[in-house]
mmCIF file of C-alpha atoms in Angstrom:
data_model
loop_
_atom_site.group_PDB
_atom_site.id
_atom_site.type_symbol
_atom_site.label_atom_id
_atom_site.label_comp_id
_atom_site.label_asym_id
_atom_site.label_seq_id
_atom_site.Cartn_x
_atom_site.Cartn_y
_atom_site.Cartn_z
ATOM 1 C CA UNK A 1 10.349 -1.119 18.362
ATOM 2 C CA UNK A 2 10.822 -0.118 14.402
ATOM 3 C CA UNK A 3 7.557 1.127 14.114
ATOM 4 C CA UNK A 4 8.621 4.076 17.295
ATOM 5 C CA UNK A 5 11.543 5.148 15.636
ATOM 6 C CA UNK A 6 10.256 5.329 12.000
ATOM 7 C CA UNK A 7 8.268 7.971 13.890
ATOM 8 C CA UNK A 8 11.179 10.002 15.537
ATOM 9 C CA UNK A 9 11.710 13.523 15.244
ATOM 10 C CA UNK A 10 15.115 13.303 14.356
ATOM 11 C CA UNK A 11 15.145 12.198 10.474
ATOM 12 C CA UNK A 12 18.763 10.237 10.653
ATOM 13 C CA UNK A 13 16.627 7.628 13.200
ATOM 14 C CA UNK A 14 13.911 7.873 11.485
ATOM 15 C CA UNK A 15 15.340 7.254 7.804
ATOM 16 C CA UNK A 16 17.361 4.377 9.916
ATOM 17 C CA UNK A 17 14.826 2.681 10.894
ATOM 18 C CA UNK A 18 12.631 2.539 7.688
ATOM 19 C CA UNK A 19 15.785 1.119 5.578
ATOM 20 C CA UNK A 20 15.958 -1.142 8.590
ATOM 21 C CA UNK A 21 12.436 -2.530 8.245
ATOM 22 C CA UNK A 22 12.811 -2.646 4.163
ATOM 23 C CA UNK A 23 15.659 -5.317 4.429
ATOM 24 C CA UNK A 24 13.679 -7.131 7.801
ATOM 25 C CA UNK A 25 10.954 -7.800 4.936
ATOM 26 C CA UNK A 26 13.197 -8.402 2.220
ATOM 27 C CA UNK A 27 15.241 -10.902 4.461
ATOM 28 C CA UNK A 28 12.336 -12.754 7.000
ATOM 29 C CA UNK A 29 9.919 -12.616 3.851
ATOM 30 C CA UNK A 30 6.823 -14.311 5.039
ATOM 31 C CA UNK A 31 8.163 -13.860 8.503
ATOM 32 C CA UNK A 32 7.321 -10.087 8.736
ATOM 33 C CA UNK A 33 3.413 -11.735 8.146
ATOM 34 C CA UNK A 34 2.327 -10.761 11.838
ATOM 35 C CA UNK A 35 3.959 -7.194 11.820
ATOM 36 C CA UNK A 36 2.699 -6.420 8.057
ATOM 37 C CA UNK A 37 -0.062 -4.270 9.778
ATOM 38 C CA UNK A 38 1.580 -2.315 12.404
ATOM 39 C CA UNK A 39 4.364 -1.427 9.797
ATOM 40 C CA UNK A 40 2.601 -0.516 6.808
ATOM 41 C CA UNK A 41 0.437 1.775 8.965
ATOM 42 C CA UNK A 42 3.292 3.747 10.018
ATOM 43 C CA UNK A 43 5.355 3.513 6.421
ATOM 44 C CA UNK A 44 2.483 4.998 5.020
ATOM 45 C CA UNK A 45 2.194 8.136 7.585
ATOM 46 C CA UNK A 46 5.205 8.842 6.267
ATOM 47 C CA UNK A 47 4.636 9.238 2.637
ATOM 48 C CA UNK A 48 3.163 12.664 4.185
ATOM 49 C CA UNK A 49 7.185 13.438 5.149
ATOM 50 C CA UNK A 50 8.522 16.340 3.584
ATOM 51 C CA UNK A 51 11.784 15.259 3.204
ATOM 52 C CA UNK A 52 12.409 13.800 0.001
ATOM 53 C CA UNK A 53 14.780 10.935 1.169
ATOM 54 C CA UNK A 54 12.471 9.333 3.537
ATOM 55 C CA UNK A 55 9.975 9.419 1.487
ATOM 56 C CA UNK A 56 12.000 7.330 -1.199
ATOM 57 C CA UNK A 57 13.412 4.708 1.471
ATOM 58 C CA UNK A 58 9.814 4.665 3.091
ATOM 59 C CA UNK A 59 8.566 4.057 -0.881
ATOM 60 C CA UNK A 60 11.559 1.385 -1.046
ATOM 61 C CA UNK A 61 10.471 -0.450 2.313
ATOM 62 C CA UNK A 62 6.660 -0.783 1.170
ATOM 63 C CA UNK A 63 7.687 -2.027 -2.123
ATOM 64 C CA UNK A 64 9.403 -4.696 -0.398
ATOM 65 C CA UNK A 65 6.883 -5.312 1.520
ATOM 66 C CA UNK A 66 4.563 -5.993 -1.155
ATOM 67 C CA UNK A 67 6.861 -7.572 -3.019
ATOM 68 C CA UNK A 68 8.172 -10.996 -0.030
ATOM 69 C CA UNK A 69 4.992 -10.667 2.370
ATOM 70 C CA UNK A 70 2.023 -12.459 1.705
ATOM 71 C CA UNK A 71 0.049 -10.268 -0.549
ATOM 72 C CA UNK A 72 -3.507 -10.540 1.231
ATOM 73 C CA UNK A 73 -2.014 -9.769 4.128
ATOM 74 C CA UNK A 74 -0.215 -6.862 2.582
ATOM 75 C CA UNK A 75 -3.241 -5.670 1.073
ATOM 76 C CA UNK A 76 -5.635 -5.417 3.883
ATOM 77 C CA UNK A 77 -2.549 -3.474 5.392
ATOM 78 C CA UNK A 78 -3.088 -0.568 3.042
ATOM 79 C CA UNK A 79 -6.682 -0.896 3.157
ATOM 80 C CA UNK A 80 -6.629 -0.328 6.824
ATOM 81 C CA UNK A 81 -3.556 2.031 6.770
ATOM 82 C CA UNK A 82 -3.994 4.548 3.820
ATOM 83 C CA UNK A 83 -7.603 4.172 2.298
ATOM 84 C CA UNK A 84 -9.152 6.334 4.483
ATOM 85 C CA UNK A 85 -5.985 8.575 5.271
ATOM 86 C CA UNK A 86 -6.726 12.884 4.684
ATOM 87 C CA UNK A 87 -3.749 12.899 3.405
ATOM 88 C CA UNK A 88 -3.779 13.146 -0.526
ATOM 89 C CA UNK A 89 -0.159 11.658 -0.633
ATOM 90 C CA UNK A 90 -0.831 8.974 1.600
ATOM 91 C CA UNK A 91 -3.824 7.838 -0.514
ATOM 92 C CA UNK A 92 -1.695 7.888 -3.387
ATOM 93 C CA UNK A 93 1.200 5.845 -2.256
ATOM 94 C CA UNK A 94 -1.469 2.968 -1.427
ATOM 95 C CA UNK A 95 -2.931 3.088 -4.401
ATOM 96 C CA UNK A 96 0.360 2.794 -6.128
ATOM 97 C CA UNK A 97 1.378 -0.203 -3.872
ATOM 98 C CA UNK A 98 -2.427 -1.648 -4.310
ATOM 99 C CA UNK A 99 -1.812 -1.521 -8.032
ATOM 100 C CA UNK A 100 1.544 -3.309 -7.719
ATOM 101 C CA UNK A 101 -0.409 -5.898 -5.774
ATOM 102 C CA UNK A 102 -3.320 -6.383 -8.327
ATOM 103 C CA UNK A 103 -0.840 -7.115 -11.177
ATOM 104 C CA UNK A 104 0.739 -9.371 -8.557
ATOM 105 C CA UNK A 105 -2.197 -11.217 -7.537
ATOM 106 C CA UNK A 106 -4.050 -11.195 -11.090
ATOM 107 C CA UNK A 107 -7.739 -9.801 -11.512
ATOM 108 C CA UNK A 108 -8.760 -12.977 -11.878
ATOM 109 C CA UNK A 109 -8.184 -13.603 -8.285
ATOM 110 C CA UNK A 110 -9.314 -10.622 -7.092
ATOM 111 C CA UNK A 111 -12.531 -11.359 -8.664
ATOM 112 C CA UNK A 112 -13.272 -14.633 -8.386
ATOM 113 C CA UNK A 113 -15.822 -14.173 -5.350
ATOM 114 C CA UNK A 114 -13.225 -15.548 -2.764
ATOM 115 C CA UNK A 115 -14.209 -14.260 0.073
ATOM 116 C CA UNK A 116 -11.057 -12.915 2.011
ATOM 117 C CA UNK A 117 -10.145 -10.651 -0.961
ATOM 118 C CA UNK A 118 -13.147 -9.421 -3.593
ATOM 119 C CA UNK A 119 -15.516 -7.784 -0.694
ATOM 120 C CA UNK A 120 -12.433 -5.388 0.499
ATOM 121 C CA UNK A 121 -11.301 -4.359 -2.918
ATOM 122 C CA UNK A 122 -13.604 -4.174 -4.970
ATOM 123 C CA UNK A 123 -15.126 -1.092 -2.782
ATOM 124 C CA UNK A 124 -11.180 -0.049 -2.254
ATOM 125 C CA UNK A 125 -10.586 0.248 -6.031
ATOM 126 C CA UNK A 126 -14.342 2.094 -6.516
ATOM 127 C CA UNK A 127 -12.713 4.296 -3.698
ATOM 128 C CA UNK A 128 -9.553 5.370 -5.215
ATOM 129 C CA UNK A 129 -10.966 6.185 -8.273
ATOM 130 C CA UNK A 130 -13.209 8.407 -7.564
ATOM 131 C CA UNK A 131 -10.573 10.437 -5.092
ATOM 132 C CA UNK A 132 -10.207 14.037 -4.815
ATOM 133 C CA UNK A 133 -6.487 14.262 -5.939
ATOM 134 C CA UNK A 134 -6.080 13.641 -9.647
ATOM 135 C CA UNK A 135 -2.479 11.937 -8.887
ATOM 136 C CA UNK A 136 -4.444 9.375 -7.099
ATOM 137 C CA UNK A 137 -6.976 8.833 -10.148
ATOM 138 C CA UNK A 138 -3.881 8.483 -12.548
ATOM 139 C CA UNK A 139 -2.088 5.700 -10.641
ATOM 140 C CA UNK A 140 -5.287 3.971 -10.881
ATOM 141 C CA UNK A 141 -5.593 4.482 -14.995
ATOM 142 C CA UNK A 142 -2.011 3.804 -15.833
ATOM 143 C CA UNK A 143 -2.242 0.196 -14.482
ATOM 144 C CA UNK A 144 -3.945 -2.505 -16.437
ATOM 145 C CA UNK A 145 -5.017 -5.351 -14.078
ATOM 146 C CA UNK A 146 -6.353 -2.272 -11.639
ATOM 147 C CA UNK A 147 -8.234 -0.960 -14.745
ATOM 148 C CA UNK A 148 -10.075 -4.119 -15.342
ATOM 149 C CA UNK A 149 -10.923 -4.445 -11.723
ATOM 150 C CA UNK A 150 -12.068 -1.475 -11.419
ATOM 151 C CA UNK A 151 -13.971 -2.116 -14.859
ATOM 152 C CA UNK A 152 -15.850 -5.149 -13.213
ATOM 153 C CA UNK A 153 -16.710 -3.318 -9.911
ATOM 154 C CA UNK A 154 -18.492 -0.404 -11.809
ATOM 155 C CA UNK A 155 -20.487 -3.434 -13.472
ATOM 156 C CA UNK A 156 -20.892 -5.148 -10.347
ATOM 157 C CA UNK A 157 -22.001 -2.174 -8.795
ATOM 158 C CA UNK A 158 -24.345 -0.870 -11.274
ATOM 159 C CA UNK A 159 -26.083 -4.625 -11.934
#
């Protein structure tokens, strides 16, 4: 039902309902698991929103999000809802939650071969960086543990 009205016309609903899916993750936590998909997907159609506000409180919700849900879960959500997105600012905002989630989650992790995790980002990461918007290139550069991954895919890729 949150996921229709973060889409409504009128911005008062819409800015509404993303606050009221931020504080559904920040209070249900690992609860939220099973709607992690649906709700990312539609959080991050609206980092395309020109209105500055919901753009922030959408910003706010994903970073909770990231922050109490399970963070494979939360990553394959913005694999599947903003890797592939046209939208320049879209692309952005996941990589700028993915890279909150690699320094989460450790490179180590990411790269240890396990298979629910290194065969989705490793390609993700060699993805990002070699986007067309610059913005989406510097997110990437300015954070270390995303750095380093990206560091071993190029190897891993190249060997």
């Amino acid at each position: 039902m949150y996921t229709l009205q973060v889409l409504n016309l009128r911005s008062g609903v819409s800015r509404m309902a993303v606050v009221s899916l931020r504080e559904l993750y920040s209070s249900l936590q690992k609860g939220m698991d099973q709607e992690v998909e649906a709700t990312a997907k539609v959080l991050l159609h609206k980092a395309a929103e020109s209105n500055a506000f919901i753009r922030q409180d959408m910003d706010t919700a994903l970073d909770s999000m990231v922050q109490n849900c399970t963070p494979i879960r939360s990553m394959n959500a913005l694999l599947a809802g903003g890797l592939c997105n046209l939208n320049a600012a879209v692309r952005k905002c996941t990589a700028r939650h993915l890279a909150t989630l690699v320094e989460k989650i450790g490179a180590g992790r990411l790269l240890s071969g396990a298979k629910d995790v290194t065969p989705r980002i490793i390609p993700a990461v060699s993805k990002l960086a070699q986007d067309s918007s610059q913005e989406t290139k510097l997110v990437l550069g300015s954070e270390r543990e995303f750095y380093k991954a990206y560091s071993v895919s190029q190897i891993v890729i190249f060997c």
